[in-house]
XYZ file of C-alpha atoms in Angstrom:
494
model
C 44.309 131.765 156.558
C 43.205 133.048 160.374
C 41.679 130.387 162.192
C 37.597 129.751 161.911
C 37.661 131.358 158.944
C 36.322 130.300 155.495
C 37.934 130.833 152.724
C 37.733 130.078 148.714
C 41.022 128.491 147.069
C 41.027 128.035 143.582
C 42.177 125.452 142.781
C 40.909 124.835 139.576
C 41.433 127.977 137.190
C 44.093 128.059 134.915
C 46.565 130.365 135.068
C 47.156 132.504 132.281
C 44.209 131.851 130.576
C 43.691 133.455 127.195
C 41.121 135.369 125.616
C 40.223 136.665 122.020
C 40.290 140.901 122.439
C 37.496 142.251 121.835
C 36.898 145.302 118.972
C 37.333 148.328 122.011
C 40.672 146.884 122.879
C 41.969 146.972 119.166
C 43.785 150.512 118.823
C 42.293 152.825 115.681
C 44.449 154.891 113.341
C 41.877 157.772 112.782
C 40.683 157.699 116.331
C 41.348 161.858 116.872
C 40.823 161.961 113.249
C 36.812 160.938 112.915
C 34.970 164.585 113.457
C 38.339 166.230 112.382
C 37.863 165.258 109.178
C 33.921 164.232 108.892
C 35.336 160.436 108.581
C 32.594 157.525 108.951
C 33.447 155.275 111.483
C 33.064 151.364 111.493
C 30.426 149.653 112.923
C 31.374 148.001 116.169
C 33.379 145.360 115.594
C 33.475 145.617 112.131
C 36.597 147.041 111.901
C 39.929 146.484 109.502
C 41.092 144.992 112.437
C 38.628 143.144 114.740
C 37.495 140.937 110.984
C 41.181 140.348 110.499
C 42.058 139.064 114.226
C 38.878 136.927 114.018
C 40.172 135.338 110.949
C 43.485 134.956 112.765
C 41.393 133.147 115.254
C 39.395 131.253 112.976
C 40.218 127.512 112.294
C 38.320 127.951 108.839
C 38.157 131.058 107.480
C 41.993 131.211 106.532
C 41.207 127.894 104.056
C 38.525 129.259 102.535
C 40.289 132.532 101.963
C 43.160 130.918 100.375
C 41.166 128.791 98.272
C 39.346 132.008 96.687
C 42.698 133.533 96.121
C 44.064 130.509 94.646
C 40.890 128.960 92.393
C 40.263 132.580 91.457
C 43.523 134.433 90.892
C 45.710 131.516 91.209
C 46.180 130.594 86.789
C 46.996 134.469 86.041
C 45.555 136.815 83.836
C 45.213 137.092 79.645
C 43.595 139.808 77.427
C 41.298 138.475 74.828
C 39.492 140.526 72.014
C 35.660 141.805 72.553
C 33.759 139.682 70.175
C 33.843 141.006 66.263
C 37.009 142.373 67.371
C 40.682 140.845 66.317
C 44.465 141.763 64.938
C 43.384 143.631 62.178
C 41.081 146.105 63.934
C 42.429 145.915 67.462
C 45.994 145.193 67.730
C 47.830 147.937 69.170
C 45.412 148.240 72.004
C 45.978 144.921 72.334
C 49.899 145.423 72.653
C 49.201 148.876 74.653
C 46.981 146.432 77.553
C 49.608 144.136 77.572
C 52.233 147.141 78.282
C 50.151 148.133 80.713
C 49.338 144.951 82.490
C 53.380 144.480 82.729
C 54.620 147.617 83.811
C 51.433 148.986 86.444
C 53.356 147.955 89.475
C 57.110 146.984 89.417
C 56.895 144.543 92.444
C 53.946 142.607 92.273
C 51.961 141.550 89.178
C 48.343 141.971 88.836
C 47.280 138.821 89.634
C 49.409 138.941 92.665
C 47.282 142.382 93.675
C 43.982 140.723 92.327
C 45.366 138.186 94.598
C 45.966 141.196 97.474
C 42.626 142.639 96.999
C 41.034 139.511 97.089
C 42.432 138.957 100.508
C 41.440 141.930 101.741
C 37.733 141.486 100.471
C 37.212 138.820 102.221
C 38.790 139.061 105.356
C 37.568 142.501 106.068
C 34.578 143.104 103.249
C 36.677 145.936 101.887
C 39.559 146.549 99.523
C 41.140 149.513 97.417
C 43.052 149.752 94.818
C 45.034 153.226 94.259
C 45.731 154.479 91.041
C 48.758 157.302 90.893
C 48.880 158.216 87.146
C 51.455 161.539 87.357
C 50.975 164.095 84.137
C 52.366 163.149 80.977
C 52.422 159.505 81.868
C 51.225 157.171 79.551
C 49.969 154.553 81.957
C 49.468 154.873 85.812
C 50.663 152.696 88.143
C 48.238 150.510 90.790
C 48.849 149.263 94.614
C 46.829 147.888 97.161
C 45.912 149.817 99.855
C 45.019 148.214 103.576
C 42.016 148.086 104.765
C 43.043 149.000 108.095
C 44.553 152.720 107.118
C 41.212 154.133 104.898
C 38.249 155.726 105.645
C 35.378 157.400 103.694
C 33.038 160.482 104.282
C 29.620 160.534 103.059
C 28.449 161.077 99.666
C 28.656 164.663 100.233
C 30.189 166.077 97.347
C 28.309 166.575 93.523
C 30.334 165.423 91.173
C 30.683 164.866 87.277
C 32.048 161.930 86.395
C 33.312 161.297 82.554
C 33.074 157.909 80.736
C 33.775 156.268 77.458
C 31.969 152.952 76.227
C 32.574 151.065 73.224
C 28.821 150.431 72.090
C 28.531 146.885 71.269
C 25.615 146.722 68.171
C 27.905 150.043 66.218
C 31.165 148.963 67.481
C 31.849 152.739 68.273
C 33.057 154.220 71.041
C 31.170 157.021 72.749
C 31.775 159.587 75.825
C 29.105 159.827 78.566
C 28.887 162.130 81.483
C 27.161 161.693 84.816
C 26.489 163.387 87.332
C 26.690 161.675 91.231
C 27.418 162.399 95.120
C 30.492 160.906 95.921
C 32.692 159.922 99.130
C 36.326 161.324 99.876
C 38.167 158.727 100.740
C 41.182 159.268 103.555
C 44.432 157.281 104.103
C 46.724 157.313 107.002
C 50.444 157.327 106.635
C 52.611 157.843 109.653
C 51.357 160.684 111.223
C 49.284 162.248 108.220
C 45.999 161.876 106.085
C 46.122 161.838 102.139
C 43.023 162.300 100.353
C 42.014 160.484 97.657
C 38.738 161.091 95.003
C 36.717 158.364 93.313
C 38.562 157.245 89.890
C 37.223 159.086 86.968
C 36.373 162.230 89.225
C 37.947 165.581 88.410
C 40.573 166.922 90.784
C 44.222 166.882 91.800
C 44.237 164.072 94.256
C 45.508 160.148 93.048
C 42.779 158.180 92.703
C 40.915 154.978 94.396
C 38.899 152.014 92.843
C 37.111 151.038 96.057
C 35.643 147.582 96.175
C 33.486 145.929 98.767
C 31.183 142.815 99.887
C 27.396 144.276 99.888
C 25.459 147.577 99.384
C 24.743 148.076 103.444
C 26.891 150.446 104.281
C 29.770 152.834 103.138
C 32.571 150.277 103.883
C 31.311 146.468 103.296
C 30.797 143.761 105.463
C 32.961 140.087 105.159
C 30.709 137.373 103.741
C 31.114 134.809 107.492
C 30.506 138.490 109.462
C 27.074 136.783 110.490
C 28.734 133.988 111.745
C 31.448 135.654 113.560
C 29.855 134.322 117.019
C 30.291 131.062 116.331
C 33.683 132.094 115.026
C 34.492 133.256 118.692
C 32.811 130.258 119.959
C 34.796 127.477 118.076
C 38.059 129.740 119.565
C 36.773 129.520 123.002
C 36.077 125.492 122.876
C 38.878 124.772 121.759
C 40.932 126.694 124.021
C 38.688 125.301 127.229
C 39.679 121.887 125.709
C 43.063 122.571 125.378
C 42.703 123.963 129.308
C 40.970 120.503 130.058
C 43.654 118.066 128.796
C 46.547 120.054 130.918
C 44.799 120.347 133.912
C 42.557 117.159 133.902
C 39.418 116.207 134.787
C 38.514 118.002 138.501
C 35.316 118.016 140.128
C 34.045 120.838 142.035
C 34.117 119.656 145.881
C 33.257 121.095 148.893
C 36.613 120.262 151.427
C 35.213 120.209 154.984
C 37.616 120.690 158.028
C 36.165 120.143 161.177
C 38.364 120.834 164.628
C 41.090 122.398 162.920
C 42.159 124.054 159.641
C 44.771 122.450 157.252
C 48.505 122.888 157.119
C 49.978 126.095 154.991
C 51.934 122.744 152.644
C 48.280 120.691 152.638
C 47.154 123.646 150.903
C 49.650 124.743 148.745
C 49.584 120.840 147.553
C 46.067 121.123 146.745
C 46.627 124.161 144.701
C 49.240 121.624 142.597
C 46.781 118.763 142.468
C 45.685 118.952 138.611
C 47.034 117.428 135.538
C 49.325 114.665 134.888
C 51.031 114.924 137.997
C 47.434 113.996 139.789
C 47.248 111.001 138.726
C 48.316 107.534 139.791
C 49.198 109.438 143.117
C 48.091 109.662 146.906
C 46.923 112.724 148.222
C 48.073 112.997 151.934
C 46.496 116.122 153.636
C 48.184 116.772 157.502
C 45.709 119.062 159.504
C 45.984 120.888 162.944
C 43.395 120.413 165.440
C 41.819 122.878 167.487
C 43.350 123.848 171.451
C 40.779 123.596 174.240
C 41.350 124.206 178.073
C 43.582 125.796 180.030
C 47.474 126.854 180.628
C 47.888 123.456 182.706
C 45.268 121.397 180.932
C 46.272 121.655 177.653
C 44.060 119.684 175.156
C 43.298 118.903 170.923
C 40.259 118.322 169.325
C 39.617 115.483 167.120
C 40.645 116.652 163.468
C 38.240 115.738 160.495
C 38.449 115.926 156.675
C 36.014 115.129 154.573
C 35.301 115.574 151.000
C 31.387 116.079 149.589
C 30.334 116.285 145.876
C 29.471 119.525 144.588
C 27.973 117.840 141.077
C 28.235 114.771 139.934
C 28.933 115.995 136.170
C 31.752 113.976 133.951
C 33.210 115.733 131.481
C 34.106 114.255 128.122
C 37.215 114.381 126.116
C 36.860 116.904 123.345
C 34.441 119.257 124.019
C 32.642 120.615 122.113
C 33.378 118.691 119.017
C 30.001 118.690 117.053
C 29.882 122.505 117.768
C 33.098 122.861 116.366
C 31.903 121.071 113.572
C 28.913 122.715 112.955
C 30.368 126.216 113.256
C 32.603 125.223 110.348
C 29.948 123.928 108.310
C 28.156 127.401 108.656
C 31.594 129.274 107.103
C 31.514 126.732 104.589
C 28.058 127.617 103.754
C 29.341 131.162 104.075
C 31.774 130.711 101.095
C 29.444 128.491 98.925
C 32.499 126.111 98.873
C 32.419 122.212 99.390
C 34.680 121.143 101.922
C 36.984 119.263 99.497
C 38.461 122.796 98.632
C 39.817 122.952 102.224
C 41.356 119.905 102.807
C 38.377 118.317 104.506
C 37.604 115.332 101.439
C 37.741 111.970 103.643
C 33.848 111.355 101.965
C 34.619 111.872 98.555
C 35.302 109.834 95.631
C 36.611 110.969 92.023
C 32.886 111.412 91.100
C 31.821 113.653 93.660
C 35.250 115.558 93.847
C 34.539 116.877 90.076
C 31.137 117.559 90.785
C 32.205 119.938 93.757
C 34.680 121.502 91.666
C 32.381 122.652 88.643
C 30.260 123.956 91.132
C 32.275 126.099 92.893
C 33.615 127.206 89.750
C 30.581 127.782 87.723
C 28.820 129.314 91.109
C 31.306 131.080 92.835
C 34.972 131.241 90.979
C 33.928 132.047 87.254
C 31.454 135.143 88.227
C 33.893 136.599 91.244
C 36.428 136.700 88.252
C 34.026 138.417 86.028
C 33.236 141.192 88.461
C 36.693 142.194 90.200
C 37.908 142.588 86.505
C 35.589 144.761 85.429
C 35.682 146.413 88.377
C 39.302 147.249 88.058
C 40.571 147.122 84.971
C 37.547 146.935 82.153
C 35.060 149.354 83.622
C 37.621 151.927 84.541
C 41.572 151.775 83.839
C 41.694 150.086 80.226
C 38.596 153.184 79.182
C 40.525 155.793 80.461
C 44.249 154.689 78.352
C 41.915 154.775 75.229
C 41.798 150.243 75.511
C 37.886 149.652 74.691
C 38.210 146.477 72.393
C 40.377 144.251 74.225
C 39.526 143.388 78.022
C 41.248 141.645 80.578
C 40.482 138.155 82.174
C 41.475 136.209 84.694
C 41.756 132.499 83.795
C 40.582 129.421 85.062
C 41.209 125.419 84.953
C 40.152 123.510 81.934
C 37.371 121.154 83.736
C 35.391 119.370 81.340
C 33.182 116.489 82.489
C 35.102 112.941 82.277
C 31.778 111.492 80.321
C 31.456 114.112 78.169
C 35.443 114.264 77.191
C 34.978 110.744 76.522
C 31.653 111.167 74.629
C 33.256 113.909 72.580
C 37.036 111.754 72.078
C 34.450 108.617 70.994
C 32.925 110.799 68.385
C 35.481 112.377 66.590
C 37.829 109.105 66.689
C 35.336 106.881 65.033
C 34.287 109.343 62.258
C 38.067 109.719 61.250
C 38.374 113.577 62.528
C 40.968 113.317 65.121
C 44.233 112.652 62.902
C 48.078 111.506 64.920
C 48.949 115.245 65.369
C 45.670 115.793 67.496
C 47.077 113.421 70.002
C 49.964 115.521 70.293
C 48.620 117.974 72.750
C 46.879 115.847 74.973
C 50.291 113.448 75.803
C 51.935 116.603 76.515
C 50.011 118.101 78.611
C 49.338 114.691 80.421
C 53.008 113.856 79.999
C 54.138 117.220 81.088
C 56.475 116.961 78.154
C 57.052 119.410 74.773
C 57.132 116.865 71.966
C 59.104 117.854 68.700
C 56.726 117.534 65.398
C 59.329 118.255 62.838
C 60.951 114.744 63.600
C 57.831 113.104 62.352
C 56.454 112.929 58.414
C 53.997 115.297 57.882
C 52.076 112.889 56.022
C 51.782 110.741 58.885
C 50.343 112.883 61.291
C 48.168 114.110 59.206
C 46.635 110.073 59.352
C 43.276 109.641 61.051
C 43.148 107.376 63.902
C 40.534 105.385 62.562
C 42.672 104.473 59.716
C 45.298 103.285 61.607
C 43.265 101.824 64.409
C 41.527 99.320 60.878
C 44.841 98.607 60.036
C 46.845 97.971 62.816
C 44.772 97.340 65.645
C 47.070 96.552 68.073
C 47.700 99.982 68.331
C 45.013 100.480 70.453
C 45.264 97.410 72.247
C 46.136 97.599 76.199
C 50.629 96.625 76.473
C 50.631 96.345 80.063
C 49.014 97.131 83.154
C 50.401 100.018 83.451
C 47.888 101.938 80.802
C 45.081 103.111 82.541
C 40.808 102.845 81.666
C 40.922 106.848 82.062
C 40.573 108.183 78.405
C 43.038 111.374 78.237
C 45.642 109.062 79.825
C 44.445 105.936 77.389
C 44.671 108.600 74.767
C 48.013 109.800 75.657
C 49.278 106.559 76.124
C 48.203 105.382 72.116
C 50.188 108.519 71.024
C 53.190 107.871 72.753
C 52.900 104.252 70.805
C 52.513 105.663 67.646
C 55.546 108.184 67.696
C 57.202 105.741 69.078
C 56.385 103.711 66.078
C 57.464 106.364 63.529
C 60.809 106.795 64.932
C 61.228 102.894 64.727
C 60.260 103.284 60.974
C 62.186 106.507 60.099
C 65.169 104.079 61.757
C 64.505 101.847 59.107
C 64.435 104.173 56.181
C 67.551 105.804 57.189
């Protein structure tokens, strides 16, 4: 620093500060191909790579997506007959549908593919299924396509689609044709572009089943995209907190040196006075005074060092804590998820948790299951394979309100409808085991619980402190006790 010149010394700026890259900084696999092939670009910041990066930098969206994947596709896929159909009318179609689900992809099961599609939809707003159907093959093969490498054209091609539908009123299968304006889809594979046609249209290319969230634009938009500024803000707030705790509370000050200048060692010392190493010590600064007078009469002016506060704002620990909570609540609202499903369950009890799970199941997960299975299997793939009387469904959890379950079990038990054998499935479910019914006398298994309760009331009494008030567990305890008693009686007659 030259004599007499003022200078700014950056002593509070953290080195190596991190920033979330903007969409303009991310590479685009189709950068030079849009005009060449007439492809449509994404809106700024809404391309799959940028959305994936925002999801990665969010502290709540990954948990929401995992909750969707687990609760929607985590219970597996099943087949069921349409109303009015059974083994006598559609057993062949059932067998063909079952075989297709087992062979449609030799690496991933159908429910795993559905889980991948949900991840794409909730991360980027779009998902795509490639349908490869070689000539002469009985069943097609399906693959998940990475949205980052898929683009589409305008709806400029007029095409005819032919679809077969089972009419529910007549139970007959009829073929319908419609003319639509369709897009073409391109996928970047290495350095080449592979083209796809919409499923059900004529052509020699592989087919694609596009899925998207929303109807505005050709690509869709993730449901949380309106909260993107909050996602970025939450990330920046957390990084600011990390920087704050790493560098300590450092108030902005003006350091004034009168009649002199700081030594180089003092300047370096000031640069490093931050964070934990600045606590509990003494700061010693050294200054050199200005020389005055002539050659024979050298004098050094008296040096003065003064520190003045530039502001008196004392930062609080954990900055923007409330801001982060509000942004998390906004994201949960966008996904329509109760907090308990993403691990925030400190204020829940059993009743409120049950109500929250039931709400999410009825309002979010069950409609999602029906929509995605219809779009991929029931409206497209199955009719193309001449399967009209069987549909594929995603299983869901067995959520029954405890009060309703208790009332139902009490009702059927009091009226003698519930038999001993009816308790066995409940006991197996609660105990996590399999009970061999062949060990017991069929007459005993067909005995009504009400009859045993009237003749042996001790069966229904609590046996120990381990007996629970939960009705289903009590039923399991009673079932276990009845089966033990049946074993003892069988041993006496041997």
